[in-house]
Structures are given as structure tokens and as C-alpha cells.
Tab-separated table of C-alpha atoms in Angstrom:
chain	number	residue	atom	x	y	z
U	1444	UNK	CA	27.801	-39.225	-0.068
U	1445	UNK	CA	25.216	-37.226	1.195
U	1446	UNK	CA	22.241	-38.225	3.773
U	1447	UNK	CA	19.133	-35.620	3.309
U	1448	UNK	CA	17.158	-34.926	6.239
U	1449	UNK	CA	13.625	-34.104	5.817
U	1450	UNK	CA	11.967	-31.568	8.600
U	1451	UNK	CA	8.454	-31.110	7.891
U	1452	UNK	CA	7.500	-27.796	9.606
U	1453	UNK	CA	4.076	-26.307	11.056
U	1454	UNK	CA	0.478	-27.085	10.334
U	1455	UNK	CA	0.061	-31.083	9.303
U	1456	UNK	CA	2.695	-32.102	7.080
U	1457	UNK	CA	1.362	-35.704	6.370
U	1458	UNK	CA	3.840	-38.722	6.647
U	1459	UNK	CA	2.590	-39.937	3.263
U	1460	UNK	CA	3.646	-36.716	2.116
U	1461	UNK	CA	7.247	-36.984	3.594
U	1462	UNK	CA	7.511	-40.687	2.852
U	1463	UNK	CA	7.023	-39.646	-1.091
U	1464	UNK	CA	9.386	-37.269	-1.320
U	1465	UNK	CA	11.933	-39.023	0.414
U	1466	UNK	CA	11.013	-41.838	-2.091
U	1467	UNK	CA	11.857	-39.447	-4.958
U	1468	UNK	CA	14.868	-38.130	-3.576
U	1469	UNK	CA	16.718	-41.041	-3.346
U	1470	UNK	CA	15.375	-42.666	-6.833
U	1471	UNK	CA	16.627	-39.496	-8.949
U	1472	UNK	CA	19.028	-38.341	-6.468
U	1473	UNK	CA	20.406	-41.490	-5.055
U	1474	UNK	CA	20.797	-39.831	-1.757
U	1475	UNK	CA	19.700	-41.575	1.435
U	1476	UNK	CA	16.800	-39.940	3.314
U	1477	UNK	CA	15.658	-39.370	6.796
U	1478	UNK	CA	12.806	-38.001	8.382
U	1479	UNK	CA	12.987	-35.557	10.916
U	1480	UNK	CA	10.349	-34.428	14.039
U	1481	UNK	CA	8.101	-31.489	13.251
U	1482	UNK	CA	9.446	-29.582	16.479
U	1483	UNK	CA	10.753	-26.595	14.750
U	1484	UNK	CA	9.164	-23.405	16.651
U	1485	UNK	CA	8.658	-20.609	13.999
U	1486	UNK	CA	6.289	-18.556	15.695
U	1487	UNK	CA	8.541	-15.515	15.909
U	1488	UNK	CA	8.553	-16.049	11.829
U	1489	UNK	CA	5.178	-14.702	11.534
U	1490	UNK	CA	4.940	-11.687	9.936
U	1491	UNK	CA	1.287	-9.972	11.018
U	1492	UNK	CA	0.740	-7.428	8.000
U	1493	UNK	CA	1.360	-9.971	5.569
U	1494	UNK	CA	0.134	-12.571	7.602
U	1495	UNK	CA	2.786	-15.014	5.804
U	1496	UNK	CA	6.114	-16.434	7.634
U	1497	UNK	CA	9.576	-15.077	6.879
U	1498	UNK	CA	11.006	-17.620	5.084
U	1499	UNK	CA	14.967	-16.374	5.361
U	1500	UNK	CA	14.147	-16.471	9.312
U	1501	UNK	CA	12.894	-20.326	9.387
U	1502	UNK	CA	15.853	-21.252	7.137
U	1503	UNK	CA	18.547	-19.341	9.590
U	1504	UNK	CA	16.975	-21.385	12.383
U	1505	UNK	CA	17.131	-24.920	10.236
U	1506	UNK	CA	20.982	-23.919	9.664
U	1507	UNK	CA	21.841	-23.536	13.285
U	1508	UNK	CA	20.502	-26.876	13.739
U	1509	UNK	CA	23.498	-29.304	15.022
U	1510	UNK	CA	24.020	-32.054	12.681
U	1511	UNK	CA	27.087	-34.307	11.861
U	1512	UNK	CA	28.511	-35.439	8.494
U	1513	UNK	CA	27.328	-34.470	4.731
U	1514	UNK	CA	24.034	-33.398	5.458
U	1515	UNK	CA	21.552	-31.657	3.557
U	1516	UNK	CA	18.561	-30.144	5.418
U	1517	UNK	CA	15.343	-29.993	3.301
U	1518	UNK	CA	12.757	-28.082	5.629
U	1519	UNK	CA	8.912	-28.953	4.226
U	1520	UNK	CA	6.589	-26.126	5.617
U	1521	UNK	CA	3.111	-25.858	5.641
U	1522	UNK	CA	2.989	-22.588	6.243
U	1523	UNK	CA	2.702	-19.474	3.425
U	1524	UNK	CA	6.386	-18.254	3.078
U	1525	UNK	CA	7.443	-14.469	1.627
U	1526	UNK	CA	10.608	-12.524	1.548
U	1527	UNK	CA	10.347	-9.000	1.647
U	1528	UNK	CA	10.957	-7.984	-2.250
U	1529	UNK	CA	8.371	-10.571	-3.278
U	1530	UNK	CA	4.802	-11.505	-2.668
U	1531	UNK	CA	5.469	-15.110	-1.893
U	1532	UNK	CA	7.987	-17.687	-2.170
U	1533	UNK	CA	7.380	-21.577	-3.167
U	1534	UNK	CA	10.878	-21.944	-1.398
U	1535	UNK	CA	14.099	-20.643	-0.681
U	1536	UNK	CA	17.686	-22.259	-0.084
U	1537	UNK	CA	21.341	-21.674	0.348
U	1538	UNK	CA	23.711	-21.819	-2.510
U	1539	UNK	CA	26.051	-24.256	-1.831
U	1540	UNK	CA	25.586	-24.975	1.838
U	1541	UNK	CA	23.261	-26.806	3.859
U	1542	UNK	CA	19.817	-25.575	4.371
U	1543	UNK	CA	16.461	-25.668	1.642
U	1544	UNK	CA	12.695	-24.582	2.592
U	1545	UNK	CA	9.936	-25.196	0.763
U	1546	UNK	CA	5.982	-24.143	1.311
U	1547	UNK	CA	3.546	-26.906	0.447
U	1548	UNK	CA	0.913	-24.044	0.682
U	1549	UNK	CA	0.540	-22.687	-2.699
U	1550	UNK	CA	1.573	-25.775	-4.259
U	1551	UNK	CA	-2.026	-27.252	-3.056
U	1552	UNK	CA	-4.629	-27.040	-5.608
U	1553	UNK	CA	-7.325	-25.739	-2.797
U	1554	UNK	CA	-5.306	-22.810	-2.392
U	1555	UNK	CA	-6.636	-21.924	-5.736
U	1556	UNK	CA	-10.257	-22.685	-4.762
U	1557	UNK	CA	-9.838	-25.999	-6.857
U	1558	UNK	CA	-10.155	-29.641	-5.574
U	1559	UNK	CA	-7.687	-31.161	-3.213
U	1560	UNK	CA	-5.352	-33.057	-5.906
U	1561	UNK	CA	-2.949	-35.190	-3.601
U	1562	UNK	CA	-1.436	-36.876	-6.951
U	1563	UNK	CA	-0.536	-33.105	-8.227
U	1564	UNK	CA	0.701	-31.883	-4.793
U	1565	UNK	CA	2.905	-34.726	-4.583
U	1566	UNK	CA	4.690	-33.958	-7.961
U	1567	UNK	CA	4.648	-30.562	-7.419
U	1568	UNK	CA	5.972	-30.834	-3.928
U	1569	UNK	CA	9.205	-33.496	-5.620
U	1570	UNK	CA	10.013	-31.171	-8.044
U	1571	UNK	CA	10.059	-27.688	-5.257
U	1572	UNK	CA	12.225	-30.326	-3.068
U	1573	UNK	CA	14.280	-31.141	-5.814
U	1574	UNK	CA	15.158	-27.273	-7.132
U	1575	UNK	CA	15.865	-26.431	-3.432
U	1576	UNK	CA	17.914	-29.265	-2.814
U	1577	UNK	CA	19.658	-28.120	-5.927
U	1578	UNK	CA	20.594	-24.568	-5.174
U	1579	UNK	CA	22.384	-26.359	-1.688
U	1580	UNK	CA	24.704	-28.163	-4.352
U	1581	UNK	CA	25.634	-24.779	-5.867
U	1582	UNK	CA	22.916	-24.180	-8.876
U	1583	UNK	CA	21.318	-21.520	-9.876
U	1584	UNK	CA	18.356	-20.678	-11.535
U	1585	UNK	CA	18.646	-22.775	-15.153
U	1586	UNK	CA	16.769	-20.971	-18.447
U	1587	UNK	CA	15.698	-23.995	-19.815
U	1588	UNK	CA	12.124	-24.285	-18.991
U	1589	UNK	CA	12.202	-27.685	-18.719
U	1590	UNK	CA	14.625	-28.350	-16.610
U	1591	UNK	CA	13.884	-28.604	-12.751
U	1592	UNK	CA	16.375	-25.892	-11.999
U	1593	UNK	CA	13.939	-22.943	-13.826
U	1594	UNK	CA	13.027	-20.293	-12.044
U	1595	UNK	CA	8.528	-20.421	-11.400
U	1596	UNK	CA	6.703	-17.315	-10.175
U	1597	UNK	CA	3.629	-19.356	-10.816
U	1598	UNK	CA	2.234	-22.411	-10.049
U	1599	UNK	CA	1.711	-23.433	-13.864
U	1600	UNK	CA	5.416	-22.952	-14.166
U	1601	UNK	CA	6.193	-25.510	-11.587
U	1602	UNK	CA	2.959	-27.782	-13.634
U	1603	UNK	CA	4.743	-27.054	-16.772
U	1604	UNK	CA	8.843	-28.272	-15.726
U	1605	UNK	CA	10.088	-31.756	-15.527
U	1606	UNK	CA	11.643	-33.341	-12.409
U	1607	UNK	CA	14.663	-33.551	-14.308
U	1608	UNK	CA	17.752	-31.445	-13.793
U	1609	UNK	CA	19.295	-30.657	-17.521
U	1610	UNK	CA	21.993	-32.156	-19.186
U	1611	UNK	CA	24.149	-29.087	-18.072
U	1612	UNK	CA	22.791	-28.763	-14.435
U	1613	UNK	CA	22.899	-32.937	-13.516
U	1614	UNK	CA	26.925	-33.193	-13.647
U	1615	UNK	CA	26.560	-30.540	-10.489
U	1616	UNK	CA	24.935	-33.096	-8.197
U	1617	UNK	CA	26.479	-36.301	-9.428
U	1618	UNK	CA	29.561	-36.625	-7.371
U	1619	UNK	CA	27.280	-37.005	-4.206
U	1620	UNK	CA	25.464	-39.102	-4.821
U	1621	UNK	CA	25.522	-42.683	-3.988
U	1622	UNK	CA	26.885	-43.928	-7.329
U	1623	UNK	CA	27.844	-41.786	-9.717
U	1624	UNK	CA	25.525	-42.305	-12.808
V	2	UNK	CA	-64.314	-52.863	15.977
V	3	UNK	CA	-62.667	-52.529	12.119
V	4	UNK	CA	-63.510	-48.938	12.319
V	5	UNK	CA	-61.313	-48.586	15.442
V	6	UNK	CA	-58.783	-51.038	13.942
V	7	UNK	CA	-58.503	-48.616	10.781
V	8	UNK	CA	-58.699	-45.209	12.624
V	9	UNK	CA	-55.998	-46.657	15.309
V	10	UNK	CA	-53.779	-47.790	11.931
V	11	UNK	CA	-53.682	-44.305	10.490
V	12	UNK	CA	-52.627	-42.716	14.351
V	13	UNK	CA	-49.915	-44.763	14.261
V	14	UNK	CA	-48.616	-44.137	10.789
V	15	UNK	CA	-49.154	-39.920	11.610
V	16	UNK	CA	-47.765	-40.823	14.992
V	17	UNK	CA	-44.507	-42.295	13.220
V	18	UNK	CA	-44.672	-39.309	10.656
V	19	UNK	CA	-44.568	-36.884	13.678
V	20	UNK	CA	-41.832	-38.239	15.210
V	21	UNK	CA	-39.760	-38.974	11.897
V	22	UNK	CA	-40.172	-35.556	11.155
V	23	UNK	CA	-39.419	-34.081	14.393
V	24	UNK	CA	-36.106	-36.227	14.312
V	25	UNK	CA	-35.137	-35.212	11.126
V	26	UNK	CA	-35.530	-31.490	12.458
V	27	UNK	CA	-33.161	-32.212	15.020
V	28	UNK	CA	-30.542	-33.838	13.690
V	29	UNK	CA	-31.175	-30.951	10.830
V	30	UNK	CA	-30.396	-28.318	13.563
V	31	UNK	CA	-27.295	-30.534	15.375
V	32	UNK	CA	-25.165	-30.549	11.718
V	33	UNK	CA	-23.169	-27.801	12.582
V	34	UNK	CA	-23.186	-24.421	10.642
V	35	UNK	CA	-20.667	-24.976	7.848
V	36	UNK	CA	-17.027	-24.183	9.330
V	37	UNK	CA	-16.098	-20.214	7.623
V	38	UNK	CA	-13.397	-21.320	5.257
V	39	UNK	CA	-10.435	-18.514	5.589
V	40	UNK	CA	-9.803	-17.004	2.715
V	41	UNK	CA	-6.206	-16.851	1.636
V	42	UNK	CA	-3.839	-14.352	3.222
V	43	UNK	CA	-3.890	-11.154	1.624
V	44	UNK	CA	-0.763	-10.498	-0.851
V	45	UNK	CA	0.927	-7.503	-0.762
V	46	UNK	CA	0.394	-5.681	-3.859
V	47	UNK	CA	2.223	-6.908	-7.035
V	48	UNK	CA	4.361	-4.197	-7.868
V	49	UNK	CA	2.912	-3.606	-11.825
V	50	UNK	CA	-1.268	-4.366	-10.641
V	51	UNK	CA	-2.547	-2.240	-13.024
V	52	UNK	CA	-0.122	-0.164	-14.252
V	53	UNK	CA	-1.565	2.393	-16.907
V	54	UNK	CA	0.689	4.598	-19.065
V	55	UNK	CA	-1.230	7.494	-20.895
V	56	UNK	CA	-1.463	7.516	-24.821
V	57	UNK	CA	0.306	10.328	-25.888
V	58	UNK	CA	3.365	10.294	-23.774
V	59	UNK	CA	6.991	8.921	-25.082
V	60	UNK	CA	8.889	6.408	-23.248
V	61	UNK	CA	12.665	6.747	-23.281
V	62	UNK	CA	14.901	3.263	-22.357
V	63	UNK	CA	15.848	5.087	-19.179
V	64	UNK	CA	12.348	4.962	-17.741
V	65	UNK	CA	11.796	8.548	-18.080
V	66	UNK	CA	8.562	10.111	-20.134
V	67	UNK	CA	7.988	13.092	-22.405
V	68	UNK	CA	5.126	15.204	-22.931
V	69	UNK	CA	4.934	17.681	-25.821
V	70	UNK	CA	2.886	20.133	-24.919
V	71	UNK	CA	1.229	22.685	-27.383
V	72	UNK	CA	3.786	25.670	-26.356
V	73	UNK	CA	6.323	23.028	-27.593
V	74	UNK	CA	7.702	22.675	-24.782
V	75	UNK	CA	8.523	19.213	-23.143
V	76	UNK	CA	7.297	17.853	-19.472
V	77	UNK	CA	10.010	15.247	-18.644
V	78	UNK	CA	9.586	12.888	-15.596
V	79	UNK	CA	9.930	9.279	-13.833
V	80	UNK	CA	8.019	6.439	-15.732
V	81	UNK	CA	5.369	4.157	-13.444
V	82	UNK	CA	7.843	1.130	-13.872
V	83	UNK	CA	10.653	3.078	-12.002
V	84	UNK	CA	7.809	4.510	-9.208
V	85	UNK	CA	6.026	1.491	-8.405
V	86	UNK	CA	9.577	-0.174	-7.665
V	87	UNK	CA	11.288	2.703	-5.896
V	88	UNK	CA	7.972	3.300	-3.983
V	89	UNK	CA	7.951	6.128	-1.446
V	90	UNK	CA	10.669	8.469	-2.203
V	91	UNK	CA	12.544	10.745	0.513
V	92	UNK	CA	13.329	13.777	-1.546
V	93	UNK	CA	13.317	14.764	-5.277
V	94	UNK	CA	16.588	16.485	-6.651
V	95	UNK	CA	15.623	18.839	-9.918
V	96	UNK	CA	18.246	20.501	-12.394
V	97	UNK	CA	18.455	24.324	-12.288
V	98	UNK	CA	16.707	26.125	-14.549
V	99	UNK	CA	17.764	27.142	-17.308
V	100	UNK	CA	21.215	25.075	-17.935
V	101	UNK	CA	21.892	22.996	-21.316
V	102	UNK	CA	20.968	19.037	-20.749
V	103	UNK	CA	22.113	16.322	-23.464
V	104	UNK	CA	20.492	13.217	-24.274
V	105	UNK	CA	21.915	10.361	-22.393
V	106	UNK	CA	23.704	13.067	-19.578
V	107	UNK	CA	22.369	12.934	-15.900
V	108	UNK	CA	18.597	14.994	-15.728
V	109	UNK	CA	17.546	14.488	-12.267
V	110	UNK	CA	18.333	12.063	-8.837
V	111	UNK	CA	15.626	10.509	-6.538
V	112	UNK	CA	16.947	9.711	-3.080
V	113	UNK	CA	14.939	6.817	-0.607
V	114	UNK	CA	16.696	5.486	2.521
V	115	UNK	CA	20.058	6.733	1.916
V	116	UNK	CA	20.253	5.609	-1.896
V	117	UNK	CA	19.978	7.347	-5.026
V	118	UNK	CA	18.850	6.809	-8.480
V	119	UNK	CA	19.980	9.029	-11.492
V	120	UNK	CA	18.013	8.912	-14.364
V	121	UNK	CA	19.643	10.286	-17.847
V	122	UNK	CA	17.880	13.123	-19.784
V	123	UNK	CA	15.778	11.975	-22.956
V	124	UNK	CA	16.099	15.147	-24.656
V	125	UNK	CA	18.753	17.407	-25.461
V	126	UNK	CA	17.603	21.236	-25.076
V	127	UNK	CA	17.194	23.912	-22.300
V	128	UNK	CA	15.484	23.680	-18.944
V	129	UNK	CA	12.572	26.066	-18.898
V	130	UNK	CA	11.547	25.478	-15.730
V	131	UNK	CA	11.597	22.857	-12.972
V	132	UNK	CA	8.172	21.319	-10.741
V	133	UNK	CA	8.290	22.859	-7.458
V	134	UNK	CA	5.099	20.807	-6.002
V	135	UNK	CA	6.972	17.370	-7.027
V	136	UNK	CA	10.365	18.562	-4.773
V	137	UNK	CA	7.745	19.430	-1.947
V	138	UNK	CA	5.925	16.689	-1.971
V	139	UNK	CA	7.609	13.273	-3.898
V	140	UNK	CA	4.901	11.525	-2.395
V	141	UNK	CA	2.578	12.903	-5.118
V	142	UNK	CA	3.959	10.862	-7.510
V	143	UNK	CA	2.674	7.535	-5.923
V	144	UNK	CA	-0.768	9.008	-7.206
V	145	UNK	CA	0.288	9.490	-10.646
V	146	UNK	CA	3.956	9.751	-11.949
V	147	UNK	CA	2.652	11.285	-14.818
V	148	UNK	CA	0.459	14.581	-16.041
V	149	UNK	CA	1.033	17.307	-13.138
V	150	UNK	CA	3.760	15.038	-11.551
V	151	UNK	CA	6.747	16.235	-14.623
V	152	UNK	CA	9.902	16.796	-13.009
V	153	UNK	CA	11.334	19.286	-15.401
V	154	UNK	CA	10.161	21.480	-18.540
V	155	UNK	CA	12.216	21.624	-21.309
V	156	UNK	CA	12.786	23.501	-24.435
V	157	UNK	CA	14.072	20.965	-26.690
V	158	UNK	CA	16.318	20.678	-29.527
V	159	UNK	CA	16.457	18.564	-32.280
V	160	UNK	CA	13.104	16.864	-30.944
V	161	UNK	CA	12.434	14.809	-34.039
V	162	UNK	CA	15.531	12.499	-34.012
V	163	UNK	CA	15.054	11.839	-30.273
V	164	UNK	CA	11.349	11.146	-29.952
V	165	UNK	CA	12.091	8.351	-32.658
V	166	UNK	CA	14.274	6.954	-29.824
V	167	UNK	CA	11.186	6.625	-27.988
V	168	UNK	CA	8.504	4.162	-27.643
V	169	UNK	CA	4.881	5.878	-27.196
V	170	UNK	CA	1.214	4.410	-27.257
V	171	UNK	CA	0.814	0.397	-27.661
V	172	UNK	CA	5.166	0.294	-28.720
V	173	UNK	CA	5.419	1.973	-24.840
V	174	UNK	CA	3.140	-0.444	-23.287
V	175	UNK	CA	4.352	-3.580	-25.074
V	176	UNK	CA	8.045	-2.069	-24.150
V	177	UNK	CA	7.047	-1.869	-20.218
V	178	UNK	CA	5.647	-4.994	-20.594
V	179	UNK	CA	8.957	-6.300	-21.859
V	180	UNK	CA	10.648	-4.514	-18.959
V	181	UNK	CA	8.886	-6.360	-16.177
V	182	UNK	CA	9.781	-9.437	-17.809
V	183	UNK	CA	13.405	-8.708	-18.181
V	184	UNK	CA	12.873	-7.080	-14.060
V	185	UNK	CA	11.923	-10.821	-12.882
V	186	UNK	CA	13.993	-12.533	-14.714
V	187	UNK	CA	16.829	-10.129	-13.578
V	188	UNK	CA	15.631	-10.693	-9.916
V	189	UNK	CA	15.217	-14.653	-10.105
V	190	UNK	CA	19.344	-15.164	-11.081
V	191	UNK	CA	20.360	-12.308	-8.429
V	192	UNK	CA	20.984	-14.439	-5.175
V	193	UNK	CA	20.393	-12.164	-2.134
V	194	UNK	CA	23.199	-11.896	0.455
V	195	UNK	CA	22.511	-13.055	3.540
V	196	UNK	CA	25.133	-11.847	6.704
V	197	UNK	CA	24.857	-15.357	8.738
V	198	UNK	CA	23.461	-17.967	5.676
V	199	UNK	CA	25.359	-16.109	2.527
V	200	UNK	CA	24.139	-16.240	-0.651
V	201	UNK	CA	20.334	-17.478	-0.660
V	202	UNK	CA	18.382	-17.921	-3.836
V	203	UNK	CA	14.245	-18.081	-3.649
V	204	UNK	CA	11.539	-19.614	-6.184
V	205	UNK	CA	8.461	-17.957	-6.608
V	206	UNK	CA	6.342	-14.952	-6.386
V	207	UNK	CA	5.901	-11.538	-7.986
V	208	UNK	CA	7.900	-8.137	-7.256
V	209	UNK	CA	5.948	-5.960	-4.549
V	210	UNK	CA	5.630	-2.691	-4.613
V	211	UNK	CA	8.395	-0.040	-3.762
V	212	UNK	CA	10.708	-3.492	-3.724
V	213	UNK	CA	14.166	-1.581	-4.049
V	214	UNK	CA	14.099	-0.508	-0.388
V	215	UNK	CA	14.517	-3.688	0.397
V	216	UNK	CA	17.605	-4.886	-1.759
V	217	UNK	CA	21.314	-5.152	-1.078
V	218	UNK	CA	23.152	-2.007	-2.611
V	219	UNK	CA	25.175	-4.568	-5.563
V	220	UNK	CA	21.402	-4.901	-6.677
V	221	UNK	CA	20.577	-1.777	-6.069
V	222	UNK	CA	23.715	-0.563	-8.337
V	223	UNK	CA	22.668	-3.385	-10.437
V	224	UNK	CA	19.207	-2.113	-11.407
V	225	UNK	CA	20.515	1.585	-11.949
V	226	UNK	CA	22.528	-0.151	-14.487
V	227	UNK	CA	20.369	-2.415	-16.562
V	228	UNK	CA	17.039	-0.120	-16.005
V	229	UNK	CA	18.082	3.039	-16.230
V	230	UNK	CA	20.916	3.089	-17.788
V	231	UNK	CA	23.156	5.153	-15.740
V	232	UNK	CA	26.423	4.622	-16.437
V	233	UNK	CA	29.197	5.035	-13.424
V	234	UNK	CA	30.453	7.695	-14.823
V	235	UNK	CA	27.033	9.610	-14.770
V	236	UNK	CA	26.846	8.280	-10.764
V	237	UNK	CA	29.391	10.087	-10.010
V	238	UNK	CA	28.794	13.197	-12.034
V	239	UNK	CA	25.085	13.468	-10.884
């Protein structure tokens, strides 16, 4: 079994916020949460021409955090995130090992000069948690639109998948969880 | 004394307006000035943001164009897909002039940071002549990869039967199109290799510009094979 710690990460993550997602995780998941302190410094992240944080450089710092047992390290940032081959990233993880990131930036719909939509940015936010968390259980990007595991370069792609990993991407992330379904 | 009574009545009520109005004033000029809201943080430029491909020029699957021009002769070069994701190039390398080229067989190499890219000949014919200016300067073609910017001129052979190989006008833009689709999907299922944290997948985002600098070489190899078609064989060769 697997215990999935939850790290919120710059800015004002809000405990609602965290307290949600950990929610969700362990309904579909089955996983036991925690939450973690927002004392992760990733100043040196920063990136000043792009004025966005490196997200492969908050991630290595989340995986040399100590921690015992089957854990799973879901970082929650509320800062923009890039890599360098794309303009932005809604997240990033490790296949198959520990650590997952996720921005709540662009996943808020003020950052598209829209109305604050808590509701939406809670949904969104469960579903970006759940496709990182997946890639740390060994999945990749899955082509059916539906499923959680699709790949979004947009914010209506993350509006228009489920929560739900597929019928061919669930069986990956059953045998840790707390009862197999 | 009702006079006094009246005129005293009416002092007070503009007495009360006064000062009503004076507080309203105030607290007017204590809201503070609404905060500046910061606008969101620039994105580097999507590598495709308005990518234009003129009219008349064919599109070969290897991302290289032709040009027929009047004489008969062809202008080959590099398509805008291939520039705006190679970005800034180091050095240009041109086939001699006047050697045989075959369709599909290795026309001319770009080299960036220690890598190279190969791109296969559209045409089979005779090189006429090759574009000095483009060899001097490669960073011409960040203007315009097309027009002035050809890489080589070529007297072609059997023209026909390859320009119906070709896309050209709307079938060349709805083909680009097609390949930036096929470019991000082929980038989302390519997990990047990481030295300390292995392999790392991401979600989101659009390609920036000049992109390839910043990939591992299997990618690298990767997109040589899928975009421009270069097999191995015509690696090695080039």
C-alpha cells in the first residue's frame, strides 16, 4: 500500500484546496493521504526571461526529500511551471518512481481573465493530481481522450477528460492500493 | 422669531449637506487606487505563431520546398516547420555544384550545437548552382526560410512525377498543419531523460521555438526519422 504525501508549494496553496484533493485521492485511488508543510524553497527555480519556475528543478529537490516506506510525493505549486522545449507545463512527474508536480496556475480560471471558479479549479486540480500521480505508477500518456491519462496542451483538454483512468490504464494502479477493486 | 426658526432650519440642513459631502470626498480619496493587476508572464513564443507558407511553392514529406522558377529551374530549401524548430542554426552544408541528386538521396545537412540534420532531395536532376548568402549567413533564414533563402538550384528531371509527390497551396498548409499535430503528439509520449530523476514525462504546453536544441540526442535521432525522413543509412552517407 501506498501513503501519498501532499506538499503544496509557493504562493497560497489553500488547505481547502489540499484537503479536496486528498479527499479525491483516496476515494478513486484508495490511497491514504497526508499533508505536508509548504517549506519547500524554490527560489533558485526561477527562471528570469521566462519569468516561470523550472519545473524538472522543483521536482529533483521534492525527490531528494527523505521519506520512509511506499511513498508517493505529489508536489501542488502555485507557481507557473515550464520546461525548456515547451511554453508551460500543467505538471510533470517521474515514470515509475516517486516524485509528481503540478501548477495550480493555469488551471485557475482568472488566469484566463475569467471569474475565479473554485468548483472548476478543484476538478481540474483532481484530475492534474491524478495524471501525475499516474505517470509515478509507470503510465504514460493514454490516447483515449477520455481517459485521465491523455495528454492536454490546453486547458479545455483537461475541461474535456474524465477523472477516470481507462479500462486499460486502471489495472496499472490497482495493486497499491488499499484493496484491490 | 419663525423667520429665524426657518432660516436657522435650512443652515442646518446645508450645514449637514456640507459636511456629508465633504465626508464622502474623503473617504472617496482614502479607497485606494485600484491595485495594477499583473498581467500574466510572458510565454515564450509558440514555435508555429504564425507560420505562413507562400502559394506557389511545393512541399515535399521531408520538409523541404520547391520553387519552379520561369528558367525552369528549381530553388530547393528548408520548410518553416523544420526552421522554427531547429531555430538558430550554426552553419549550412550545400552540395557541390553540379553533381547528380536523386529523389529521396541526402541534398543538404544543417548543423546547431554539435548536431546535424540531413534532409533528402525532393527532386531528382542536376545542381545548377548552390546559395552562397544562406552558407554565410544561416541566420537569414530565421527571417524567411523561403524566396531568397533556397539552399540549392536545380535542373530537374522528370519534374512532373515528383511535384505530384508534393503538397502545394491549401494541400501544403493543411499538410503542415497535420505535421504539428503529429510533432505534439510525438513529443507528449517521448519521456525526457533525466541524469538524477530518469525518465520524466510532462502535461501541457505548446513547442517553443528552435525547441530541438534543447532535446536528448534519441529525440533528436527520433525527429530526423519521423520528420524528415532520413533514413540511417542516408546519416551516415551525408
Amino acid at each position: 500500500m501506498h501513503t501519498v504525501h501532499i506538499l503544496p508549494i509557493g504562493g497560497t496553496v489553500s488547505l481547502s484546496l489540499l484537503e479536496y484533493v486528498a479527499g479525491a485521492l483516496e476515494e478513486n485511488l484508495n490511497f491514504p493521504c497526508r499533508l505536508m508543510e509548504n517549506a519547500l524553497d524554490i527560489r533558485d527555480a526561477f527562471h528570469p526571461a521566462r519569468q516561470q519556475y523550472h519545473s524538472t528543478h522543483i521536482l529533483s529537490k521534492m525527490a531528494e526529500m527523505k521519506m520512509e516506506g511506499n511513498v508517493k510525493i505529489l508536489g501542488i505549486a502555485d507557481v507557473d511551471l515550464f520546461i525548456p522545449v515547451l511554453t508551460f507545463v500543467f505538471g510533470e512527474a517521474q515514470i515509475g518512481n516517486r516524485a509528481a508536480l503540478l501548477s495550480l496556475r493555469r488551471l485557475r480560471q482568472s488566469f484566463y481573465g475569467l471569474p475565479d471558479d473554485e468548483p472548476l479549479l478543484f476538478t481540474r486540480c483532481e484530475k492534474e493530481a491524478l495524471h501525475e500521480l499516474g505517470h509515478t505508477f509507470g503510465l504514460l500518456h493514454c490516447e483515449n481522450y477520455e481517459c485521465v491519462m491523455h495528454f492536454s496542451n490546453s486547458i479545455e483538454h483537461i475541461d474535456m477528460k474524465s477523472n477516470i483512468f481507462c479500462d486499460t490504464c486502471a489495472p496499472a494502479l490497482s495493486p497499491f492500493a488499499k484493496h484491490a477493486p | 422669531m419663525v423667520a429665524v426658526l426657518v432660516i436657522l432650519t435650512i443652515a442646518v440642513f446645508v450645514l449637514a449637506d456640507a459636511i456629508l459631502q465633504w465626508k464622502e470626498e474623503d473617504v472617496l480619496k482614502r479607497v485606494p487606487a485600484p491595485k495594477e493587476v499583473k498581467p500574466a508572464p510572458p510565454d515564450v513564443s509558440f514555435a508555429f505563431e504564425g507560420m505562413r507558407i507562400p502559394a506557389g511553392v511545393f512541399h515535399d514529406r521531408g520538409h523541404t520546398w520547391v520553387e519552379i522558377q520561369p528558367s525552369g529551374a528549381a530553388h530547393v530549401g528548408m520548410d518553416v516547420f523544420s526552421q522554427r524548430l531547429l531555430g538558430r542554426l550554426r552553419s549550412v552544408e550545400l552540395p557541390e555544384t553540379g553533381c547528380e541528386i536523386h529523389r529521396g538521396e541526402p541534398l543538404f545537412t544543417v548543423h546547431k550545437d554539435g548536431r546535424q540534420a540531413t534532409f533528402l532531395s525532393p527532386l531528382d536532376g542536376n545542381i545548377e548552382s548552390v546559395n552562397g548568402g544562406v552558407a554565410e549567413n544561416p541566420d537569414k533564414l530565421s527571417e524567411d526560410p523561403y524566396g531568397e533563402n533556397w539552399f540549392c538550384r536545380v535542373q530537374p528531371a522528370s519534374l512532373s512525377r515528383a511535384l505530384k509527390m508534393m503538397t502545394v497551396a491549401e494541400s501544403a498548409s493543411s499538410w503542415l498543419k497535420s505535421e504539428i499535430k503529429r510533432f505534439q503528439a510525438f513529443l507528449s509520449v517521448r519521456p525526457a531523460e533525466h541524469v538524477t530523476l530518469g525518465a520524466l514525462l510532462q502535461d501541457g504546453g505548446q513547442p517553443v521555438e528552435g525547441l530541438l536544441e534543447f532535446v536528448d540526442r534519441q529525440t533528436w535521432y527520433a525527429f530526423e526519422k519521423k520528420f524528415l525522413h532520413t533514413s540511417e543509412r542516408a546519416r551516415t552517407a551525408a
